[in-house]
JSON list of C-alpha atoms and ligand atoms in Angstrom, two decimals:
[
{"chain": "A", "resi": 97, "resn": "UNK", "atom": "CA", "xyz": [-0.01, 0.09, 0.08]},
{"chain": "A", "resi": 98, "resn": "UNK", "atom": "CA", "xyz": [0.92, 3.52, -0.61]},
{"chain": "A", "resi": 99, "resn": "UNK", "atom": "CA", "xyz": [1.55, 6.22, 1.95]},
{"chain": "A", "resi": 100, "resn": "UNK", "atom": "CA", "xyz": [0.03, 9.17, 0.57]},
{"chain": "A", "resi": 101, "resn": "UNK", "atom": "CA", "xyz": [0.39, 11.72, 3.12]},
{"chain": "A", "resi": 102, "resn": "UNK", "atom": "CA", "xyz": [-1.15, 15.21, 1.39]},
{"chain": "A", "resi": 103, "resn": "UNK", "atom": "CA", "xyz": [-4.75, 14.38, 0.38]},
{"chain": "A", "resi": 104, "resn": "UNK", "atom": "CA", "xyz": [-7.92, 16.30, -0.88]},
{"chain": "A", "resi": 105, "resn": "UNK", "atom": "CA", "xyz": [-9.98, 17.71, 1.76]},
{"chain": "A", "resi": 106, "resn": "UNK", "atom": "CA", "xyz": [-13.64, 16.07, 1.73]},
{"chain": "A", "resi": 107, "resn": "UNK", "atom": "CA", "xyz": [-15.44, 19.27, 0.22]},
{"chain": "A", "resi": 108, "resn": "UNK", "atom": "CA", "xyz": [-13.22, 18.47, -3.44]},
{"chain": "A", "resi": 109, "resn": "UNK", "atom": "CA", "xyz": [-14.16, 14.79, -2.76]},
{"chain": "A", "resi": 110, "resn": "UNK", "atom": "CA", "xyz": [-17.57, 15.73, -2.82]},
{"chain": "A", "resi": 111, "resn": "UNK", "atom": "CA", "xyz": [-17.68, 18.12, -5.71]},
{"chain": "A", "resi": 112, "resn": "UNK", "atom": "CA", "xyz": [-15.73, 15.55, -7.62]},
{"chain": "A", "resi": 113, "resn": "UNK", "atom": "CA", "xyz": [-18.12, 13.01, -6.39]},
{"chain": "A", "resi": 114, "resn": "UNK", "atom": "CA", "xyz": [-21.06, 14.77, -7.82]},
{"chain": "A", "resi": 115, "resn": "UNK", "atom": "CA", "xyz": [-19.25, 16.10, -11.12]},
{"chain": "A", "resi": 116, "resn": "UNK", "atom": "CA", "xyz": [-19.07, 19.75, -10.06]},
{"chain": "A", "resi": 117, "resn": "UNK", "atom": "CA", "xyz": [-15.28, 19.98, -10.96]},
{"chain": "A", "resi": 118, "resn": "UNK", "atom": "CA", "xyz": [-13.92, 21.45, -13.87]},
{"chain": "A", "resi": 119, "resn": "UNK", "atom": "CA", "xyz": [-12.68, 18.38, -16.41]},
{"chain": "A", "resi": 120, "resn": "UNK", "atom": "CA", "xyz": [-9.33, 19.80, -15.38]},
{"chain": "A", "resi": 121, "resn": "UNK", "atom": "CA", "xyz": [-9.50, 19.16, -12.02]},
{"chain": "A", "resi": 122, "resn": "UNK", "atom": "CA", "xyz": [-11.28, 16.15, -12.37]},
{"chain": "A", "resi": 123, "resn": "UNK", "atom": "CA", "xyz": [-8.57, 14.73, -14.04]},
{"chain": "A", "resi": 124, "resn": "UNK", "atom": "CA", "xyz": [-6.27, 15.59, -11.30]},
{"chain": "A", "resi": 125, "resn": "UNK", "atom": "CA", "xyz": [-8.18, 14.47, -8.35]},
{"chain": "A", "resi": 126, "resn": "UNK", "atom": "CA", "xyz": [-9.27, 10.94, -10.74]},
{"chain": "A", "resi": 127, "resn": "UNK", "atom": "CA", "xyz": [-5.41, 10.53, -10.64]},
{"chain": "A", "resi": 128, "resn": "UNK", "atom": "CA", "xyz": [-4.98, 11.15, -7.02]},
{"chain": "A", "resi": 129, "resn": "UNK", "atom": "CA", "xyz": [-7.89, 9.20, -5.82]},
{"chain": "A", "resi": 130, "resn": "UNK", "atom": "CA", "xyz": [-6.19, 6.09, -7.70]},
{"chain": "A", "resi": 131, "resn": "UNK", "atom": "CA", "xyz": [-3.24, 6.59, -6.30]},
{"chain": "A", "resi": 132, "resn": "UNK", "atom": "CA", "xyz": [-4.36, 6.97, -2.28]},
{"chain": "A", "resi": 133, "resn": "UNK", "atom": "CA", "xyz": [-6.45, 4.53, -0.82]},
{"chain": "A", "resi": 134, "resn": "UNK", "atom": "CA", "xyz": [-7.61, 6.99, 1.78]},
{"chain": "A", "resi": 135, "resn": "UNK", "atom": "CA", "xyz": [-8.82, 9.24, -0.49]},
{"chain": "A", "resi": 136, "resn": "UNK", "atom": "CA", "xyz": [-10.37, 6.51, -2.53]},
{"chain": "A", "resi": 137, "resn": "UNK", "atom": "CA", "xyz": [-12.35, 4.77, 0.81]},
{"chain": "A", "resi": 138, "resn": "UNK", "atom": "CA", "xyz": [-13.62, 8.26, 1.55]},
{"chain": "A", "resi": 139, "resn": "UNK", "atom": "CA", "xyz": [-14.64, 8.59, -2.14]},
{"chain": "A", "resi": 140, "resn": "UNK", "atom": "CA", "xyz": [-16.55, 5.80, -1.79]},
{"chain": "A", "resi": 141, "resn": "UNK", "atom": "CA", "xyz": [-18.67, 7.03, 1.01]},
{"chain": "A", "resi": 142, "resn": "UNK", "atom": "CA", "xyz": [-19.33, 10.22, -1.25]},
{"chain": "A", "resi": 143, "resn": "UNK", "atom": "CA", "xyz": [-20.35, 7.98, -3.93]},
{"chain": "A", "resi": 144, "resn": "UNK", "atom": "CA", "xyz": [-22.72, 5.82, -2.09]},
{"chain": "A", "resi": 145, "resn": "UNK", "atom": "CA", "xyz": [-24.15, 8.78, -0.08]},
{"chain": "A", "resi": 146, "resn": "UNK", "atom": "CA", "xyz": [-24.16, 10.76, -3.60]},
{"chain": "A", "resi": 147, "resn": "UNK", "atom": "CA", "xyz": [-26.10, 7.76, -5.24]},
{"chain": "A", "resi": 148, "resn": "UNK", "atom": "CA", "xyz": [-28.84, 7.32, -2.69]},
{"chain": "A", "resi": 149, "resn": "UNK", "atom": "CA", "xyz": [-29.75, 11.21, -2.71]},
{"chain": "A", "resi": 150, "resn": "UNK", "atom": "CA", "xyz": [-30.33, 10.84, -6.35]},
{"chain": "A", "resi": 151, "resn": "UNK", "atom": "CA", "xyz": [-32.64, 7.84, -5.79]},
{"chain": "A", "resi": 152, "resn": "UNK", "atom": "CA", "xyz": [-34.42, 10.34, -3.77]},
{"chain": "A", "resi": 153, "resn": "UNK", "atom": "CA", "xyz": [-34.81, 13.12, -5.50]},
{"chain": "A", "resi": 154, "resn": "UNK", "atom": "CA", "xyz": [-37.07, 13.54, -9.20]},
{"chain": "A", "resi": 155, "resn": "UNK", "atom": "CA", "xyz": [-34.92, 15.81, -10.95]},
{"chain": "A", "resi": 156, "resn": "UNK", "atom": "CA", "xyz": [-31.17, 15.00, -11.68]},
{"chain": "A", "resi": 157, "resn": "UNK", "atom": "CA", "xyz": [-28.76, 17.70, -13.13]},
{"chain": "A", "resi": 158, "resn": "UNK", "atom": "CA", "xyz": [-25.69, 16.40, -14.95]},
{"chain": "A", "resi": 159, "resn": "UNK", "atom": "CA", "xyz": [-23.06, 18.90, -15.94]},
{"chain": "A", "resi": 160, "resn": "UNK", "atom": "CA", "xyz": [-20.93, 18.14, -19.14]},
{"chain": "A", "resi": 161, "resn": "UNK", "atom": "CA", "xyz": [-17.80, 17.39, -16.48]},
{"chain": "A", "resi": 162, "resn": "UNK", "atom": "CA", "xyz": [-19.56, 14.45, -14.45]},
{"chain": "A", "resi": 163, "resn": "UNK", "atom": "CA", "xyz": [-19.97, 13.22, -17.86]},
{"chain": "A", "resi": 164, "resn": "UNK", "atom": "CA", "xyz": [-16.50, 13.52, -19.30]},
{"chain": "A", "resi": 165, "resn": "UNK", "atom": "CA", "xyz": [-15.76, 12.09, -15.92]},
{"chain": "A", "resi": 166, "resn": "UNK", "atom": "CA", "xyz": [-17.92, 9.08, -16.36]},
{"chain": "A", "resi": 167, "resn": "UNK", "atom": "CA", "xyz": [-16.41, 8.17, -19.44]},
{"chain": "A", "resi": 168, "resn": "UNK", "atom": "CA", "xyz": [-12.61, 8.27, -18.18]},
{"chain": "A", "resi": 169, "resn": "UNK", "atom": "CA", "xyz": [-13.91, 6.33, -15.40]},
{"chain": "A", "resi": 170, "resn": "UNK", "atom": "CA", "xyz": [-15.44, 3.78, -17.89]},
{"chain": "A", "resi": 171, "resn": "UNK", "atom": "CA", "xyz": [-12.16, 3.81, -19.75]},
{"chain": "A", "resi": 172, "resn": "UNK", "atom": "CA", "xyz": [-10.21, 3.24, -16.82]},
{"chain": "A", "resi": 173, "resn": "UNK", "atom": "CA", "xyz": [-11.91, -0.08, -15.72]},
{"chain": "A", "resi": 174, "resn": "UNK", "atom": "CA", "xyz": [-9.87, -3.00, -16.24]},
{"chain": "A", "resi": 175, "resn": "UNK", "atom": "CA", "xyz": [-12.26, -4.67, -18.63]},
{"chain": "A", "resi": 176, "resn": "UNK", "atom": "CA", "xyz": [-11.45, -2.09, -21.16]},
{"chain": "A", "resi": 177, "resn": "UNK", "atom": "CA", "xyz": [-9.03, -2.77, -24.10]},
{"chain": "A", "resi": 178, "resn": "UNK", "atom": "CA", "xyz": [-5.45, -3.23, -23.10]},
{"chain": "A", "resi": 179, "resn": "UNK", "atom": "CA", "xyz": [-4.19, -0.21, -25.18]},
{"chain": "A", "resi": 180, "resn": "UNK", "atom": "CA", "xyz": [-6.00, 1.99, -22.74]},
{"chain": "A", "resi": 181, "resn": "UNK", "atom": "CA", "xyz": [-4.65, 0.95, -19.96]},
{"chain": "A", "resi": 182, "resn": "UNK", "atom": "CA", "xyz": [-1.62, 2.16, -18.10]},
{"chain": "A", "resi": 183, "resn": "UNK", "atom": "CA", "xyz": [1.30, 0.02, -18.59]},
{"chain": "A", "resi": 184, "resn": "UNK", "atom": "CA", "xyz": [2.57, -1.16, -14.80]},
{"chain": "A", "resi": 185, "resn": "UNK", "atom": "CA", "xyz": [5.77, 0.74, -15.04]},
{"chain": "A", "resi": 186, "resn": "UNK", "atom": "CA", "xyz": [4.09, 4.16, -16.19]},
{"chain": "A", "resi": 187, "resn": "UNK", "atom": "CA", "xyz": [4.30, 7.12, -13.37]},
{"chain": "A", "resi": 188, "resn": "UNK", "atom": "CA", "xyz": [0.83, 7.86, -15.36]},
{"chain": "A", "resi": 189, "resn": "UNK", "atom": "CA", "xyz": [-2.07, 6.75, -13.08]},
{"chain": "A", "resi": 190, "resn": "UNK", "atom": "CA", "xyz": [-4.53, 4.67, -15.09]},
{"chain": "A", "resi": 191, "resn": "UNK", "atom": "CA", "xyz": [-7.31, 7.87, -15.24]},
{"chain": "A", "resi": 192, "resn": "UNK", "atom": "CA", "xyz": [-4.87, 9.94, -16.42]},
{"chain": "A", "resi": 193, "resn": "UNK", "atom": "CA", "xyz": [-3.50, 7.09, -18.99]},
{"chain": "A", "resi": 194, "resn": "UNK", "atom": "CA", "xyz": [-6.96, 6.51, -20.19]},
{"chain": "A", "resi": 195, "resn": "UNK", "atom": "CA", "xyz": [-7.06, 10.50, -20.92]},
{"chain": "A", "resi": 196, "resn": "UNK", "atom": "CA", "xyz": [-3.77, 10.80, -22.78]},
{"chain": "A", "resi": 197, "resn": "UNK", "atom": "CA", "xyz": [-4.47, 7.38, -24.48]},
{"chain": "A", "resi": 198, "resn": "UNK", "atom": "CA", "xyz": [-0.56, 6.50, -25.45]},
{"chain": "A", "resi": 199, "resn": "UNK", "atom": "CA", "xyz": [2.30, 8.40, -23.72]},
{"chain": "A", "resi": 200, "resn": "UNK", "atom": "CA", "xyz": [3.58, 9.05, -27.23]},
{"chain": "A", "resi": 201, "resn": "UNK", "atom": "CA", "xyz": [0.91, 11.49, -27.80]},
{"chain": "A", "resi": 202, "resn": "UNK", "atom": "CA", "xyz": [2.52, 13.74, -25.09]},
{"chain": "A", "resi": 203, "resn": "UNK", "atom": "CA", "xyz": [3.49, 17.37, -26.68]},
{"chain": "A", "resi": 204, "resn": "UNK", "atom": "CA", "xyz": [6.00, 18.20, -24.19]},
{"chain": "A", "resi": 205, "resn": "UNK", "atom": "CA", "xyz": [7.34, 22.24, -24.70]},
{"chain": "A", "resi": 206, "resn": "UNK", "atom": "CA", "xyz": [10.07, 23.70, -23.10]},
{"chain": "A", "resi": 207, "resn": "UNK", "atom": "CA", "xyz": [10.30, 26.09, -20.70]},
{"chain": "A", "resi": 208, "resn": "UNK", "atom": "CA", "xyz": [13.65, 27.40, -20.36]},
{"chain": "A", "resi": 209, "resn": "UNK", "atom": "CA", "xyz": [16.78, 25.91, -17.71]},
{"chain": "A", "resi": 210, "resn": "UNK", "atom": "CA", "xyz": [15.49, 21.80, -18.46]},
{"chain": "A", "resi": 211, "resn": "UNK", "atom": "CA", "xyz": [11.86, 22.61, -17.59]},
{"chain": "A", "resi": 212, "resn": "UNK", "atom": "CA", "xyz": [9.03, 21.49, -20.11]},
{"chain": "A", "resi": 213, "resn": "UNK", "atom": "CA", "xyz": [5.24, 21.08, -20.00]},
{"chain": "A", "resi": 214, "resn": "UNK", "atom": "CA", "xyz": [2.53, 19.68, -21.72]},
{"chain": "A", "resi": 215, "resn": "UNK", "atom": "CA", "xyz": [-0.82, 20.91, -21.54]},
{"chain": "A", "resi": 216, "resn": "UNK", "atom": "CA", "xyz": [-3.36, 18.42, -21.74]},
{"chain": "A", "resi": 217, "resn": "UNK", "atom": "CA", "xyz": [-7.06, 20.16, -21.87]},
{"chain": "A", "resi": 218, "resn": "UNK", "atom": "CA", "xyz": [-8.15, 23.63, -21.77]},
{"chain": "A", "resi": 219, "resn": "UNK", "atom": "CA", "xyz": [-12.33, 24.49, -21.09]},
{"chain": "A", "resi": 220, "resn": "UNK", "atom": "CA", "xyz": [-14.28, 26.76, -19.34]},
{"chain": "A", "resi": 221, "resn": "UNK", "atom": "CA", "xyz": [-11.19, 28.81, -18.24]},
{"chain": "A", "resi": 222, "resn": "UNK", "atom": "CA", "xyz": [-9.48, 25.85, -16.40]},
{"chain": "A", "resi": 223, "resn": "UNK", "atom": "CA", "xyz": [-6.61, 24.11, -17.32]},
{"chain": "A", "resi": 224, "resn": "UNK", "atom": "CA", "xyz": [-4.86, 20.64, -17.04]},
{"chain": "A", "resi": 225, "resn": "UNK", "atom": "CA", "xyz": [-0.90, 20.60, -17.79]},
{"chain": "A", "resi": 226, "resn": "UNK", "atom": "CA", "xyz": [1.96, 18.14, -16.93]},
{"chain": "A", "resi": 227, "resn": "UNK", "atom": "CA", "xyz": [5.01, 20.01, -15.57]},
{"chain": "A", "resi": 228, "resn": "UNK", "atom": "CA", "xyz": [8.47, 18.29, -15.89]},
{"chain": "A", "resi": 229, "resn": "UNK", "atom": "CA", "xyz": [11.10, 20.02, -13.45]},
{"chain": "A", "resi": 230, "resn": "UNK", "atom": "CA", "xyz": [14.34, 18.82, -13.06]},
{"chain": "A", "resi": 231, "resn": "UNK", "atom": "CA", "xyz": [16.29, 17.83, -10.37]},
{"chain": "A", "resi": 232, "resn": "UNK", "atom": "CA", "xyz": [17.71, 20.95, -8.06]},
{"chain": "A", "resi": 233, "resn": "UNK", "atom": "CA", "xyz": [15.42, 23.41, -9.78]},
{"chain": "A", "resi": 234, "resn": "UNK", "atom": "CA", "xyz": [12.89, 25.80, -8.63]},
{"chain": "A", "resi": 235, "resn": "UNK", "atom": "CA", "xyz": [9.91, 27.31, -9.53]},
{"chain": "A", "resi": 236, "resn": "UNK", "atom": "CA", "xyz": [9.75, 30.89, -9.43]},
{"chain": "A", "resi": 237, "resn": "UNK", "atom": "CA", "xyz": [8.14, 32.50, -6.54]},
{"chain": "A", "resi": 238, "resn": "UNK", "atom": "CA", "xyz": [4.36, 32.85, -7.42]},
{"chain": "A", "resi": 239, "resn": "UNK", "atom": "CA", "xyz": [1.16, 33.20, -6.10]},
{"chain": "A", "resi": 240, "resn": "UNK", "atom": "CA", "xyz": [-2.25, 32.30, -7.39]},
{"chain": "A", "resi": 241, "resn": "UNK", "atom": "CA", "xyz": [-5.24, 34.27, -9.03]},
{"chain": "A", "resi": 242, "resn": "UNK", "atom": "CA", "xyz": [-7.52, 30.99, -8.52]},
{"chain": "A", "resi": 243, "resn": "UNK", "atom": "CA", "xyz": [-7.06, 27.20, -7.57]},
{"chain": "A", "resi": 244, "resn": "UNK", "atom": "CA", "xyz": [-4.14, 25.64, -8.19]},
{"chain": "A", "resi": 245, "resn": "UNK", "atom": "CA", "xyz": [-4.10, 21.72, -7.90]},
{"chain": "A", "resi": 246, "resn": "UNK", "atom": "CA", "xyz": [-0.67, 19.78, -8.59]},
{"chain": "A", "resi": 247, "resn": "UNK", "atom": "CA", "xyz": [-0.47, 15.82, -8.32]},
{"chain": "A", "resi": 248, "resn": "UNK", "atom": "CA", "xyz": [3.10, 14.34, -8.19]},
{"chain": "A", "resi": 249, "resn": "UNK", "atom": "CA", "xyz": [3.35, 11.42, -10.40]},
{"chain": "A", "resi": 250, "resn": "UNK", "atom": "CA", "xyz": [7.13, 11.32, -10.22]},
{"chain": "A", "resi": 251, "resn": "UNK", "atom": "CA", "xyz": [10.49, 12.50, -7.90]},
{"chain": "A", "resi": 252, "resn": "UNK", "atom": "CA", "xyz": [9.59, 14.85, -5.11]},
{"chain": "A", "resi": 253, "resn": "UNK", "atom": "CA", "xyz": [9.05, 18.84, -4.54]},
{"chain": "A", "resi": 254, "resn": "UNK", "atom": "CA", "xyz": [9.57, 20.75, -1.38]},
{"chain": "A", "resi": 255, "resn": "UNK", "atom": "CA", "xyz": [8.03, 24.13, -0.73]},
{"chain": "A", "resi": 256, "resn": "UNK", "atom": "CA", "xyz": [6.86, 26.26, 2.29]},
{"chain": "A", "resi": 257, "resn": "UNK", "atom": "CA", "xyz": [4.08, 24.17, 3.03]},
{"chain": "A", "resi": 258, "resn": "UNK", "atom": "CA", "xyz": [5.90, 20.79, 2.95]},
{"chain": "A", "resi": 259, "resn": "UNK", "atom": "CA", "xyz": [7.34, 18.08, 1.16]},
{"chain": "A", "resi": 260, "resn": "UNK", "atom": "CA", "xyz": [5.16, 16.36, -2.05]},
{"chain": "A", "resi": 261, "resn": "UNK", "atom": "CA", "xyz": [5.83, 12.86, -2.76]},
{"chain": "A", "resi": 262, "resn": "UNK", "atom": "CA", "xyz": [4.11, 10.64, -5.70]},
{"chain": "A", "resi": 263, "resn": "UNK", "atom": "CA", "xyz": [0.39, 10.62, -4.96]},
{"chain": "A", "resi": 264, "resn": "UNK", "atom": "CA", "xyz": [0.47, 14.30, -2.80]},
{"chain": "A", "resi": 265, "resn": "UNK", "atom": "CA", "xyz": [-1.78, 16.57, -3.79]},
{"chain": "A", "resi": 266, "resn": "UNK", "atom": "CA", "xyz": [-1.28, 19.85, -3.36]},
{"chain": "A", "resi": 267, "resn": "UNK", "atom": "CA", "xyz": [-4.07, 22.88, -3.37]},
{"chain": "A", "resi": 268, "resn": "UNK", "atom": "CA", "xyz": [-2.90, 26.38, -3.37]},
{"chain": "A", "resi": 269, "resn": "UNK", "atom": "CA", "xyz": [-5.22, 29.38, -3.41]},
{"chain": "A", "resi": 270, "resn": "UNK", "atom": "CA", "xyz": [-5.32, 33.05, -3.82]},
{"chain": "A", "resi": 271, "resn": "UNK", "atom": "CA", "xyz": [-3.53, 33.12, 0.14]},
{"chain": "A", "resi": 272, "resn": "UNK", "atom": "CA", "xyz": [-0.81, 31.21, -0.86]},
{"chain": "A", "resi": 273, "resn": "UNK", "atom": "CA", "xyz": [2.55, 32.25, -2.37]},
{"chain": "A", "resi": 274, "resn": "UNK", "atom": "CA", "xyz": [5.24, 29.74, -2.70]},
{"chain": "A", "resi": 275, "resn": "UNK", "atom": "CA", "xyz": [8.50, 28.75, -4.27]},
{"chain": "A", "resi": 276, "resn": "UNK", "atom": "CA", "xyz": [8.28, 24.67, -5.27]},
{"chain": "A", "resi": 277, "resn": "UNK", "atom": "CA", "xyz": [11.88, 23.32, -5.08]},
{"chain": "A", "resi": 278, "resn": "UNK", "atom": "CA", "xyz": [12.77, 19.78, -6.47]},
{"chain": "A", "resi": 279, "resn": "UNK", "atom": "CA", "xyz": [14.32, 17.81, -4.13]},
{"chain": "A", "resi": 280, "resn": "UNK", "atom": "CA", "xyz": [15.90, 14.18, -4.56]},
{"chain": "A", "resi": 281, "resn": "UNK", "atom": "CA", "xyz": [17.98, 13.16, -7.60]},
{"chain": "A", "resi": 282, "resn": "UNK", "atom": "CA", "xyz": [14.70, 12.40, -9.78]},
{"chain": "A", "resi": 283, "resn": "UNK", "atom": "CA", "xyz": [13.34, 14.92, -12.43]},
{"chain": "A", "resi": 284, "resn": "UNK", "atom": "CA", "xyz": [9.79, 16.06, -10.85]},
{"chain": "A", "resi": 285, "resn": "UNK", "atom": "CA", "xyz": [6.63, 15.58, -13.03]},
{"chain": "A", "resi": 286, "resn": "UNK", "atom": "CA", "xyz": [3.28, 17.10, -11.70]},
{"chain": "A", "resi": 287, "resn": "UNK", "atom": "CA", "xyz": [0.20, 16.90, -13.04]},
{"chain": "A", "resi": 288, "resn": "UNK", "atom": "CA", "xyz": [-1.31, 20.83, -12.29]},
{"chain": "A", "resi": 289, "resn": "UNK", "atom": "CA", "xyz": [-4.54, 21.86, -12.76]},
{"chain": "A", "resi": 290, "resn": "UNK", "atom": "CA", "xyz": [-5.21, 25.60, -12.62]},
{"chain": "A", "resi": 291, "resn": "UNK", "atom": "CA", "xyz": [-8.23, 27.63, -13.28]},
{"chain": "A", "resi": 292, "resn": "UNK", "atom": "CA", "xyz": [-6.52, 31.28, -13.45]},
{"chain": "A", "resi": 293, "resn": "UNK", "atom": "CA", "xyz": [-2.95, 32.41, -14.18]},
{"chain": "A", "resi": 294, "resn": "UNK", "atom": "CA", "xyz": [-0.33, 32.53, -11.55]},
{"chain": "A", "resi": 295, "resn": "UNK", "atom": "CA", "xyz": [1.01, 35.43, -10.36]},
{"chain": "A", "resi": 296, "resn": "UNK", "atom": "CA", "xyz": [4.73, 35.63, -10.68]},
{"chain": "A", "resi": 297, "resn": "UNK", "atom": "CA", "xyz": [6.93, 37.92, -8.64]},
{"chain": "A", "resi": 298, "resn": "UNK", "atom": "CA", "xyz": [9.84, 38.44, -10.76]},
{"chain": "A", "resi": 299, "resn": "UNK", "atom": "CA", "xyz": [9.65, 40.45, -14.25]},
{"chain": "A", "resi": 300, "resn": "UNK", "atom": "CA", "xyz": [11.37, 37.88, -16.35]},
{"chain": "A", "resi": 301, "resn": "UNK", "atom": "CA", "xyz": [9.25, 35.15, -15.29]},
{"chain": "A", "resi": 302, "resn": "UNK", "atom": "CA", "xyz": [5.95, 37.39, -15.55]},
{"chain": "A", "resi": 303, "resn": "UNK", "atom": "CA", "xyz": [7.45, 37.94, -19.15]},
{"chain": "A", "resi": 304, "resn": "UNK", "atom": "CA", "xyz": [8.09, 34.32, -19.61]},
{"chain": "A", "resi": 305, "resn": "UNK", "atom": "CA", "xyz": [4.66, 33.62, -18.71]},
{"chain": "A", "resi": 306, "resn": "UNK", "atom": "CA", "xyz": [2.96, 35.61, -21.73]},
{"chain": "A", "resi": 307, "resn": "UNK", "atom": "CA", "xyz": [5.02, 33.03, -24.03]},
{"chain": "A", "resi": 308, "resn": "UNK", "atom": "CA", "xyz": [4.53, 29.96, -22.13]},
{"chain": "A", "resi": 309, "resn": "UNK", "atom": "CA", "xyz": [0.60, 30.12, -20.94]},
{"chain": "A", "resi": 310, "resn": "UNK", "atom": "CA", "xyz": [1.54, 29.29, -17.31]},
{"chain": "B", "resi": 141, "resn": "LIG", "atom": "ZN1", "xyz": [1.28, 27.68, -7.25]}
]
């Protein structure tokens, strides 16, 4: 069993369970839940409650996000064709693998200093991306205009709020300013969802931001 120290709070899990998250965040939570037994157990409880509430109500609202989420979950079921499933040695959790398909589909673009990103999905103002940051590198000091969810897939990083390893999720909002630094010898690869642009505190990062769509 994998030890995941930083999990999602109940309100986020509940929003996920009822399909109320934008697709970008839905993807991050689905990937996290697949890596954290503790989050999955709590999600099962919310799903059970949600199912009971649905049965008790006459009208059911289904958002576009929940349809996507459901399709992604169906795609992630073990009885689906082998090509849609993560290879055992893949760092990409099953829901993410179901979304991107073959890893060769990932289009990495350089960010400078050995870092790179791959945009996965943008819809309703929310964007999901993969970030790859080399060992020892630091993300520029930044704040957030909205919510940022970061799930570690490989390697680890540390910031003002703790250490984050594979499966750990960090949720940052308007209140949070941080400077994530990669720790350990491995390149850190994260799945990140944001619903507005980051606020960089330095001029050069702000200039680069214009070109990089971070
Ligand atoms: Zn951040």
